[in-house]
Short mmCIF file of C-alpha atoms in Angstrom, two decimals:
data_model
loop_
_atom_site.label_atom_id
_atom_site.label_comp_id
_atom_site.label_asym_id
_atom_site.label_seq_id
_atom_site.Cartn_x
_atom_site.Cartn_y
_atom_site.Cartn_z
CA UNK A 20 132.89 85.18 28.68
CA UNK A 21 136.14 86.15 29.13
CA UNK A 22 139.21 84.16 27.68
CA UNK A 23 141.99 83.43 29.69
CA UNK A 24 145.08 85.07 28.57
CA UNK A 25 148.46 84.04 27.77
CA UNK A 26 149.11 80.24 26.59
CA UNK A 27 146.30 78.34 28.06
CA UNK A 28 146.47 74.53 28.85
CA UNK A 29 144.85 72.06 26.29
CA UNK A 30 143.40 68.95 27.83
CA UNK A 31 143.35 66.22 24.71
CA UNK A 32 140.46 63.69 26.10
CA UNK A 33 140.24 61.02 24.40
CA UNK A 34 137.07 58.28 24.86
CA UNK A 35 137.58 55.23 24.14
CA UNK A 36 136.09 51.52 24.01
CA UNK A 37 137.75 48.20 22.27
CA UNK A 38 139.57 50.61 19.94
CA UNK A 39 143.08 48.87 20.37
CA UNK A 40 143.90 48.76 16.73
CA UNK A 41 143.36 52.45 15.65
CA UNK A 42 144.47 54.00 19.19
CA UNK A 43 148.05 54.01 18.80
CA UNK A 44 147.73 56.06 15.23
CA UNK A 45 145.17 58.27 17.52
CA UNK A 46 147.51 58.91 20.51
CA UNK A 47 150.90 59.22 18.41
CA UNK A 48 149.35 62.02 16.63
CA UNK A 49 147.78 63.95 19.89
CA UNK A 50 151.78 63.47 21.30
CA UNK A 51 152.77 65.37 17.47
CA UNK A 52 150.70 67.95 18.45
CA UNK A 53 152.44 71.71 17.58
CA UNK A 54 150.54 73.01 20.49
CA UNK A 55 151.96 73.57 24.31
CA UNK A 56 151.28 73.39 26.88
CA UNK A 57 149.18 70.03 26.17
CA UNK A 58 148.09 67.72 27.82
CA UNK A 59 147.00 64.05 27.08
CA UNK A 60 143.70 61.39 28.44
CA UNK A 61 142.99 58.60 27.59
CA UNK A 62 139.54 57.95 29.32
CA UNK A 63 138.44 53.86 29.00
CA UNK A 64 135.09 52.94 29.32
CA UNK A 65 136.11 49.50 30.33
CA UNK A 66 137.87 47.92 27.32
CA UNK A 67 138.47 44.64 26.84
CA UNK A 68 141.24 44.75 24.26
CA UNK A 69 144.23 45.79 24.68
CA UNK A 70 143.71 49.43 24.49
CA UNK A 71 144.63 50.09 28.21
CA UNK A 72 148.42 48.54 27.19
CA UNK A 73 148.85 50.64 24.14
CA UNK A 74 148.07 53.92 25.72
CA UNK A 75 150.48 52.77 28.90
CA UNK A 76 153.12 51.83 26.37
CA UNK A 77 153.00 55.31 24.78
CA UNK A 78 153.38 56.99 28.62
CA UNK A 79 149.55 58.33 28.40
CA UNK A 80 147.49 59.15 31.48
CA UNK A 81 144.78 56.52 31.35
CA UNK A 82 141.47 57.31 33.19
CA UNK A 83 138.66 54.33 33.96
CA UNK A 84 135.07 54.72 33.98
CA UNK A 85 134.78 52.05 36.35
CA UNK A 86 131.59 50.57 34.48
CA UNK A 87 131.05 50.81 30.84
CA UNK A 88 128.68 53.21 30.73
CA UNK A 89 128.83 55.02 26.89
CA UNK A 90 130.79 57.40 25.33
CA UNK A 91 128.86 60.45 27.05
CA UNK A 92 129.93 59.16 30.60
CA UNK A 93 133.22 58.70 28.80
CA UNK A 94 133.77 62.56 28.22
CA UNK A 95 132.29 63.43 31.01
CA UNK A 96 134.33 61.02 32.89
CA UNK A 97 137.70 62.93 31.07
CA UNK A 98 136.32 66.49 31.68
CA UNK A 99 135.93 65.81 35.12
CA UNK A 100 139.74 64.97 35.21
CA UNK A 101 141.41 67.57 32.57
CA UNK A 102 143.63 70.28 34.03
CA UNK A 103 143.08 72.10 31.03
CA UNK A 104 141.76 75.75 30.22
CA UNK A 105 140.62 74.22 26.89
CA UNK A 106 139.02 70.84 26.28
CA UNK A 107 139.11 68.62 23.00
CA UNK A 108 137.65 65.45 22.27
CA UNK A 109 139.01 63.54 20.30
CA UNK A 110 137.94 60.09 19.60
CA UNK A 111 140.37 57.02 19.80
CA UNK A 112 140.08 56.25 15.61
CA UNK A 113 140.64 59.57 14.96
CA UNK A 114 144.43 61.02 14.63
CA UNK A 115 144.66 64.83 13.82
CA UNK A 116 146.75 66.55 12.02
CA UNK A 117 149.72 68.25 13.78
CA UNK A 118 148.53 71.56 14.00
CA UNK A 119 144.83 70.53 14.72
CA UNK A 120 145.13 71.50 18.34
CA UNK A 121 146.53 75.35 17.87
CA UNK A 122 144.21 75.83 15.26
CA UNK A 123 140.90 75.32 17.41
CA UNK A 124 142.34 77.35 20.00
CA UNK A 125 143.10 80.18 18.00
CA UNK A 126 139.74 80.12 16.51
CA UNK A 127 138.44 80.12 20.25
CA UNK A 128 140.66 82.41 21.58
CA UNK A 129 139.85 85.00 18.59
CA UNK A 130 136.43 84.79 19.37
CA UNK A 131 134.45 84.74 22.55
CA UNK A 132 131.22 84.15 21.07
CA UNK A 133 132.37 80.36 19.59
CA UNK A 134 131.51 78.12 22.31
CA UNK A 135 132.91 74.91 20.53
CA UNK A 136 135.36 74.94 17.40
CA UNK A 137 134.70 71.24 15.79
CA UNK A 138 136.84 69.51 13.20
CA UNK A 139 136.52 67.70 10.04
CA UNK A 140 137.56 64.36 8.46
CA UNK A 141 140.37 63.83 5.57
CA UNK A 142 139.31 62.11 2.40
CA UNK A 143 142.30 59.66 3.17
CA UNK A 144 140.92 56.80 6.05
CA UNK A 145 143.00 56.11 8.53
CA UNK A 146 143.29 52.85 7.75
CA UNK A 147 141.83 51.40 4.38
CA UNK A 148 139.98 48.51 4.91
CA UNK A 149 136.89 48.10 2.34
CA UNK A 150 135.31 50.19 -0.47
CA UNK A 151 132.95 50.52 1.62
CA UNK A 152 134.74 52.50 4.52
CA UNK A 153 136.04 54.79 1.37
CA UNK A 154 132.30 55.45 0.68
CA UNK A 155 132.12 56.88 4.05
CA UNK A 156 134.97 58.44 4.06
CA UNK A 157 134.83 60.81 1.16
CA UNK A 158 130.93 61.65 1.79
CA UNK A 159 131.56 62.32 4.99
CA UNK A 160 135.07 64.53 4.06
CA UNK A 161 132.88 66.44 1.77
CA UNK A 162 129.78 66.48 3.78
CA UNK A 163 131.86 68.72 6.56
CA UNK A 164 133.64 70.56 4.59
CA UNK A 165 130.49 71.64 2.87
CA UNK A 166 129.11 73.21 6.05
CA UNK A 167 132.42 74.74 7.09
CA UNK A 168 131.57 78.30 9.48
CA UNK A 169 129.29 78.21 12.02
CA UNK A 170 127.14 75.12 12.08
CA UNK A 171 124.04 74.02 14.15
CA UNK A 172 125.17 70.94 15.39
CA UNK A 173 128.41 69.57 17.32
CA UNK A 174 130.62 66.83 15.51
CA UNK A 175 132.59 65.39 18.57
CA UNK A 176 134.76 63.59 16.57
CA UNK A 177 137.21 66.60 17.21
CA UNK A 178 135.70 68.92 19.33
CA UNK A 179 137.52 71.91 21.06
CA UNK A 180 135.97 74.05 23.73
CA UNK A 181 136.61 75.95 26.80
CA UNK A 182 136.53 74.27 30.07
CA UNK A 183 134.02 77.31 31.41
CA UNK A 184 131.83 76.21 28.24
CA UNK A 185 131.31 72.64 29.21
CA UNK A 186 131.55 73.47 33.07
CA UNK A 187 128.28 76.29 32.13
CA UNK A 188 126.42 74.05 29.38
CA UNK A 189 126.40 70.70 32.26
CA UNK A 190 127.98 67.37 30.38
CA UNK A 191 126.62 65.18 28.03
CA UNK A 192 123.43 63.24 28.73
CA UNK A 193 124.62 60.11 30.37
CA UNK A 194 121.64 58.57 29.22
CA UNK A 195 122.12 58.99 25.37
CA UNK A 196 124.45 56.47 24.11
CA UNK A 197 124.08 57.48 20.34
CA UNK A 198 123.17 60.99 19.69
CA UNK A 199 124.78 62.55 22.92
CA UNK A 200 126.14 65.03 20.20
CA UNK A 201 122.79 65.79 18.98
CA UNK A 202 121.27 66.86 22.11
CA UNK A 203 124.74 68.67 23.26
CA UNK A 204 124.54 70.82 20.11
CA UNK A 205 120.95 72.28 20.99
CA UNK A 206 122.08 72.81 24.34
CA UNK A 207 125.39 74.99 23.72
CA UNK A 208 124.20 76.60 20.50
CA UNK A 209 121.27 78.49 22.90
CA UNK A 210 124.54 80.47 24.09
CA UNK A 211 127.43 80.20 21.87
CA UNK A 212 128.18 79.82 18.28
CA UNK A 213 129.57 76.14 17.11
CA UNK A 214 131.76 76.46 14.10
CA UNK A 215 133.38 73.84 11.53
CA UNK A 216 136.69 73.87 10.08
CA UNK A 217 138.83 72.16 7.77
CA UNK A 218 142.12 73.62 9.50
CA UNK A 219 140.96 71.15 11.97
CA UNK A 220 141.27 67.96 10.68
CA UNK A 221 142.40 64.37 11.41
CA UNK A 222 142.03 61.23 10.00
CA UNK A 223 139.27 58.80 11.26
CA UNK A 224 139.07 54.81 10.94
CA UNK A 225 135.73 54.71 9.64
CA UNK A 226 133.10 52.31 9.77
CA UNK A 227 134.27 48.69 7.59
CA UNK A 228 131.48 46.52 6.64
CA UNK A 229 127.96 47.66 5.04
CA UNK A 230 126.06 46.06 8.18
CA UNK A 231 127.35 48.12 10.56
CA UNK A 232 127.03 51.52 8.52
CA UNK A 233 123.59 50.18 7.71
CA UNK A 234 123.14 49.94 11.23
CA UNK A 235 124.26 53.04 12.60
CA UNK A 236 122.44 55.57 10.00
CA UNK A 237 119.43 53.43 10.55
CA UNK A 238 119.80 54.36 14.22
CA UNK A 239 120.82 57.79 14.41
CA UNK A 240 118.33 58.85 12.27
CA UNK A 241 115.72 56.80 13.93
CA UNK A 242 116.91 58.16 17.90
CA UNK A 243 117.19 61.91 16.11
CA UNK A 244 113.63 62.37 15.71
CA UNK A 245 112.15 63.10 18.99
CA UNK A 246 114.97 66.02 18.72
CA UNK A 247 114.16 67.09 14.93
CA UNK A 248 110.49 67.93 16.73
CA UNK A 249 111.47 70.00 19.02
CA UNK A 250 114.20 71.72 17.34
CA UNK A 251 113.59 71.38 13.61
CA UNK A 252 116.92 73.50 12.38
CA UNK A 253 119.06 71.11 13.31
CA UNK A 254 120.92 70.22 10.13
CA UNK A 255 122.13 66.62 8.81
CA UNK A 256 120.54 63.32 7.16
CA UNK A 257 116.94 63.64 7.10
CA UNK A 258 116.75 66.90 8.27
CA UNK A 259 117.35 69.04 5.25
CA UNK A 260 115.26 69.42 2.35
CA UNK A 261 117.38 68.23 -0.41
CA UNK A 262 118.70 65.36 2.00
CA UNK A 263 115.35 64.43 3.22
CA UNK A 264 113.94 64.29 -0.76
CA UNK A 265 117.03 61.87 -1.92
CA UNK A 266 116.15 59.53 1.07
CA UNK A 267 112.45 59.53 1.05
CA UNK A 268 112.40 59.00 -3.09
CA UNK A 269 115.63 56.05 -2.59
CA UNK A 270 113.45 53.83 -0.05
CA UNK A 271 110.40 54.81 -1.83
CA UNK A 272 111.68 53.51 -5.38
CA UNK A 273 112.21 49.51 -4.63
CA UNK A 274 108.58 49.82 -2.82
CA UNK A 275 107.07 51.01 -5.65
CA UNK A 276 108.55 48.34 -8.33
CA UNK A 277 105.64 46.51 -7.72
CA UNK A 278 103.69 48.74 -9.78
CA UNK A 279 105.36 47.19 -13.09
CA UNK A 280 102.83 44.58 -12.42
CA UNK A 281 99.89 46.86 -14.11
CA UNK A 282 102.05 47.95 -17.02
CA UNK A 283 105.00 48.75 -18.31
CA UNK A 284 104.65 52.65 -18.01
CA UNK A 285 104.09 52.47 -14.40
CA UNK A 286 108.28 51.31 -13.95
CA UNK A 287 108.21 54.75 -15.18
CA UNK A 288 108.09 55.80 -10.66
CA UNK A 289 110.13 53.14 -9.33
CA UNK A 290 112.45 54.85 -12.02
CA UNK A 291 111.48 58.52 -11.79
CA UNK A 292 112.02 58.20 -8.04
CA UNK A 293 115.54 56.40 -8.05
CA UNK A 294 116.58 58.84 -10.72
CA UNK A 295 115.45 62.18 -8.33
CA UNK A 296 117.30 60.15 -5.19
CA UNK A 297 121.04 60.19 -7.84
CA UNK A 298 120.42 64.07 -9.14
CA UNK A 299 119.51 65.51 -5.47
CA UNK A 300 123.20 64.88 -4.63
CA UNK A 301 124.71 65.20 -8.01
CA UNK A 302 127.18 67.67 -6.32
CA UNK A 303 128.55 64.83 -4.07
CA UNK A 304 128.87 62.40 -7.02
CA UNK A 305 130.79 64.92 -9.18
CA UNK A 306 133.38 65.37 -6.50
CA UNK A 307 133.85 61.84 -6.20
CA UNK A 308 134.23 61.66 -9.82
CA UNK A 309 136.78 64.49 -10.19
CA UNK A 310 138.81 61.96 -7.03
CA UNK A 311 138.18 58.34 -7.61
CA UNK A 312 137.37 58.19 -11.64
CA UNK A 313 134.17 56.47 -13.00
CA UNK A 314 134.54 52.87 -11.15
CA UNK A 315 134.48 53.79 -8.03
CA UNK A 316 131.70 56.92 -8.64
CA UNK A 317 129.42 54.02 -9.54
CA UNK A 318 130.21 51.93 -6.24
CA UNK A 319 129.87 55.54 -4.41
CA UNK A 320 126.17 55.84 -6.02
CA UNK A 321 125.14 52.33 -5.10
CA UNK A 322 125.99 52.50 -1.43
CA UNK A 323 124.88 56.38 -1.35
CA UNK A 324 121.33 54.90 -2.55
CA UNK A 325 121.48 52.48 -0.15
CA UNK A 326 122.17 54.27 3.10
CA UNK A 327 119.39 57.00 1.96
CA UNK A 328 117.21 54.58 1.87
CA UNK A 329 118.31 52.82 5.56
CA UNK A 330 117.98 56.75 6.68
CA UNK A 331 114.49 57.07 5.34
CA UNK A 332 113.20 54.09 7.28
CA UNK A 333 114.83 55.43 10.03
CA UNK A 334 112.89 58.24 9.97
CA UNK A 335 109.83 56.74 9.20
CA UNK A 336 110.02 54.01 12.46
CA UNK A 337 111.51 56.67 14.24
CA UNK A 338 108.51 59.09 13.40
CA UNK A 339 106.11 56.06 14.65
CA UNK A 340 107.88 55.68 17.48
CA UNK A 341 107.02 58.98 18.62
CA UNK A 342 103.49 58.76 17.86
CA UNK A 343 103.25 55.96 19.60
CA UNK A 344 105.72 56.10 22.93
CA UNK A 345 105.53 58.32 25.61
CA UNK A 346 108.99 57.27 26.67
CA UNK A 347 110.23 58.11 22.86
CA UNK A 348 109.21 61.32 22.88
CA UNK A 349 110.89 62.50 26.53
CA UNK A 350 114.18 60.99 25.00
CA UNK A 351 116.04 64.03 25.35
CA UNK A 352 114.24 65.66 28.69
CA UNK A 353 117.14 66.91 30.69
CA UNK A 354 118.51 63.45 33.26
CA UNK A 355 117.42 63.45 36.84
CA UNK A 356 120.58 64.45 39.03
CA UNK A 357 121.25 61.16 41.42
CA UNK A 358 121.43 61.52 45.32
CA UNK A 359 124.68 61.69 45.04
CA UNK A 360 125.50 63.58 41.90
CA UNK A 361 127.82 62.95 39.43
CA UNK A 362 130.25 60.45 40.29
CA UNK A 363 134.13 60.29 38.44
CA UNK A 364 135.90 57.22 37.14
CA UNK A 365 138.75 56.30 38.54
CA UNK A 366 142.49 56.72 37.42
CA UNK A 367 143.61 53.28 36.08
#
């Protein structure tokens, strides 16, 4: 494909839902932007905070879904409406850094073969709300920048690509309202290479309480597996070797303290296992030690054990699931074009 020359448009899109308090930190930063010509989105999937009010106040274009429909109508919804030559998603409790923008479309414009240049989290939150959103935070900040290059997978969080590339690859599955990404990234990466970088970064609001990270690692992993079969290189969670061994032996290790009940020695698995679950990501804990001191490393390894073991079950009732469901297992057939395709949202 051929790159368009000269200073090509960027088209910021940014999807939001009931994001209000983060989306003012999101949109002054895509308005701090180095890069022009820009252009910013905002595309609402029916909010009912006051999102809509902040982006108005700031003089953003605000687009309406009509319907809340999910954050894969969402971007398509803002596609459909970007002027742009380049596209980047950017979701509302995310704010980049300045140069985030000129950065992915340098790396795009240096290289025709990257179909989509994704970006990466700071180990700062965007706003600090619980230890637990640090935990996130800094495994996730050093989970990207450990696969920085050319991945397998597409992290929308920040996501930069031409408007030919999303135009050729067809937009996100309107029907997946959780792993959208997933299924995008085995449909681009037939074509074009995806690539991770840390020049591209921003700072995201992440998830607060332990129920609703418990929640969404639960299922992701659980809707990722009918896509794991068919396309088993897909990297992340359960998916990798190491990963998948931490999270099998951290669920299996409280399930097996009932064998204490036929001796001593047998607390010996319950304890082998937990221990194998800690040293599989022993690189992860040291860099949080070398960061947040011993305190804190502690609280990193509890939660860490934790949501390997919510991933695990995921897995495992995900893995049922597709034994057992016909419907499961078609969960990422390509959707059935309505009689009267694709429709747009309307500008609000």
């Amino acid at each position: 494909m051929t790159r368009p020359t000269g200073t090509p448009l960027a088209s910021v899109v940014i999807p939001n839902y009931n994001y209000g308090r983060a989306l003012e930190h999101c949109l002054r930063a895509a308005r701090a932007q180095t890069y022009r010509p820009l252009e910013i989105l905002l595309v609402d999937d029916c909010s009912t905070d006051d999102s809509v009010a902040v982006a108005r106040s700031l003089g953003v274009r605000v687009v309406s879904t009509g319907v809340n429909s999910g954050v894969a109508v969402t971007r398509n919804t803002g596609a459909a409406h970007a002027r742009g030559d380049i596209v980047v998603f950017v979701d509302s409790d995310v704010a980049m850094e300045p140069d985030a923008v000129a950065n992915a479309v340098a790396m795009l414009r240096e290289n025709p073969r990257i179909g989509a240049v994704c970006g990466t989290y700071d180990a700062e939150p965007l706003i600090r709300d619980s230890l637990i959103e640090e935990y996130r935070c800094l495994h996730q900040y050093y989970w990207l920048a450990e696969h920085e290059g050319r991945i397998g997978t597409l992290h929308t969080a920040i996501c930069a690509m031409p408007a030919e590339v999303f135009a050729e690859i067809g937009p996100f599955n309107p029907g997946l309202r959780h792993t959208e990404d997933g299924d995008y990234a085995a449909r681009i990466c037939r074509s074009y290479e995806v690539h991770s970088s840390t020049t591209v970064r921003g700072r995201h609001d992440h998830d607060d309480t332990w129920r609703v990270v418990l929640r969404k690692v639960f299922h992701r992993t659980r809707l990722h597996i009918p896509l794991y079969v068919r396309r088993r290189d897909l990297p992340g969670g359960i998916a990798t070797g190491p990963r998948a061994g931490a999270s099998v032996a951290a669920l299996l290790a409280p399930l097996t303290l009932p064998a204490g009940l036929f001796g001593a020695l047998w607390l010996l698995l319950p304890a082998g296992l937990a221990l194998g679950s800690l040293l599989a990501d022993r690189r992860l804990y040291a860099f949080v030690l070398g960061r947040r001191g011993y305190g804190f490393t502690a609280y990193f390894a509890l939660a860490h054990f934790v949501v390997n073991a919510a991933i695990a079950l995921g897995a495992g009732v995900g893995v049922l699931q597709w034994l057992t469901s016909r419907r499961f297992r078609r969960l990422y057939d390509p959707p059935v074009p309505s009689p009267g395709g694709r429709t747009a949202g309307a500008t609000a």
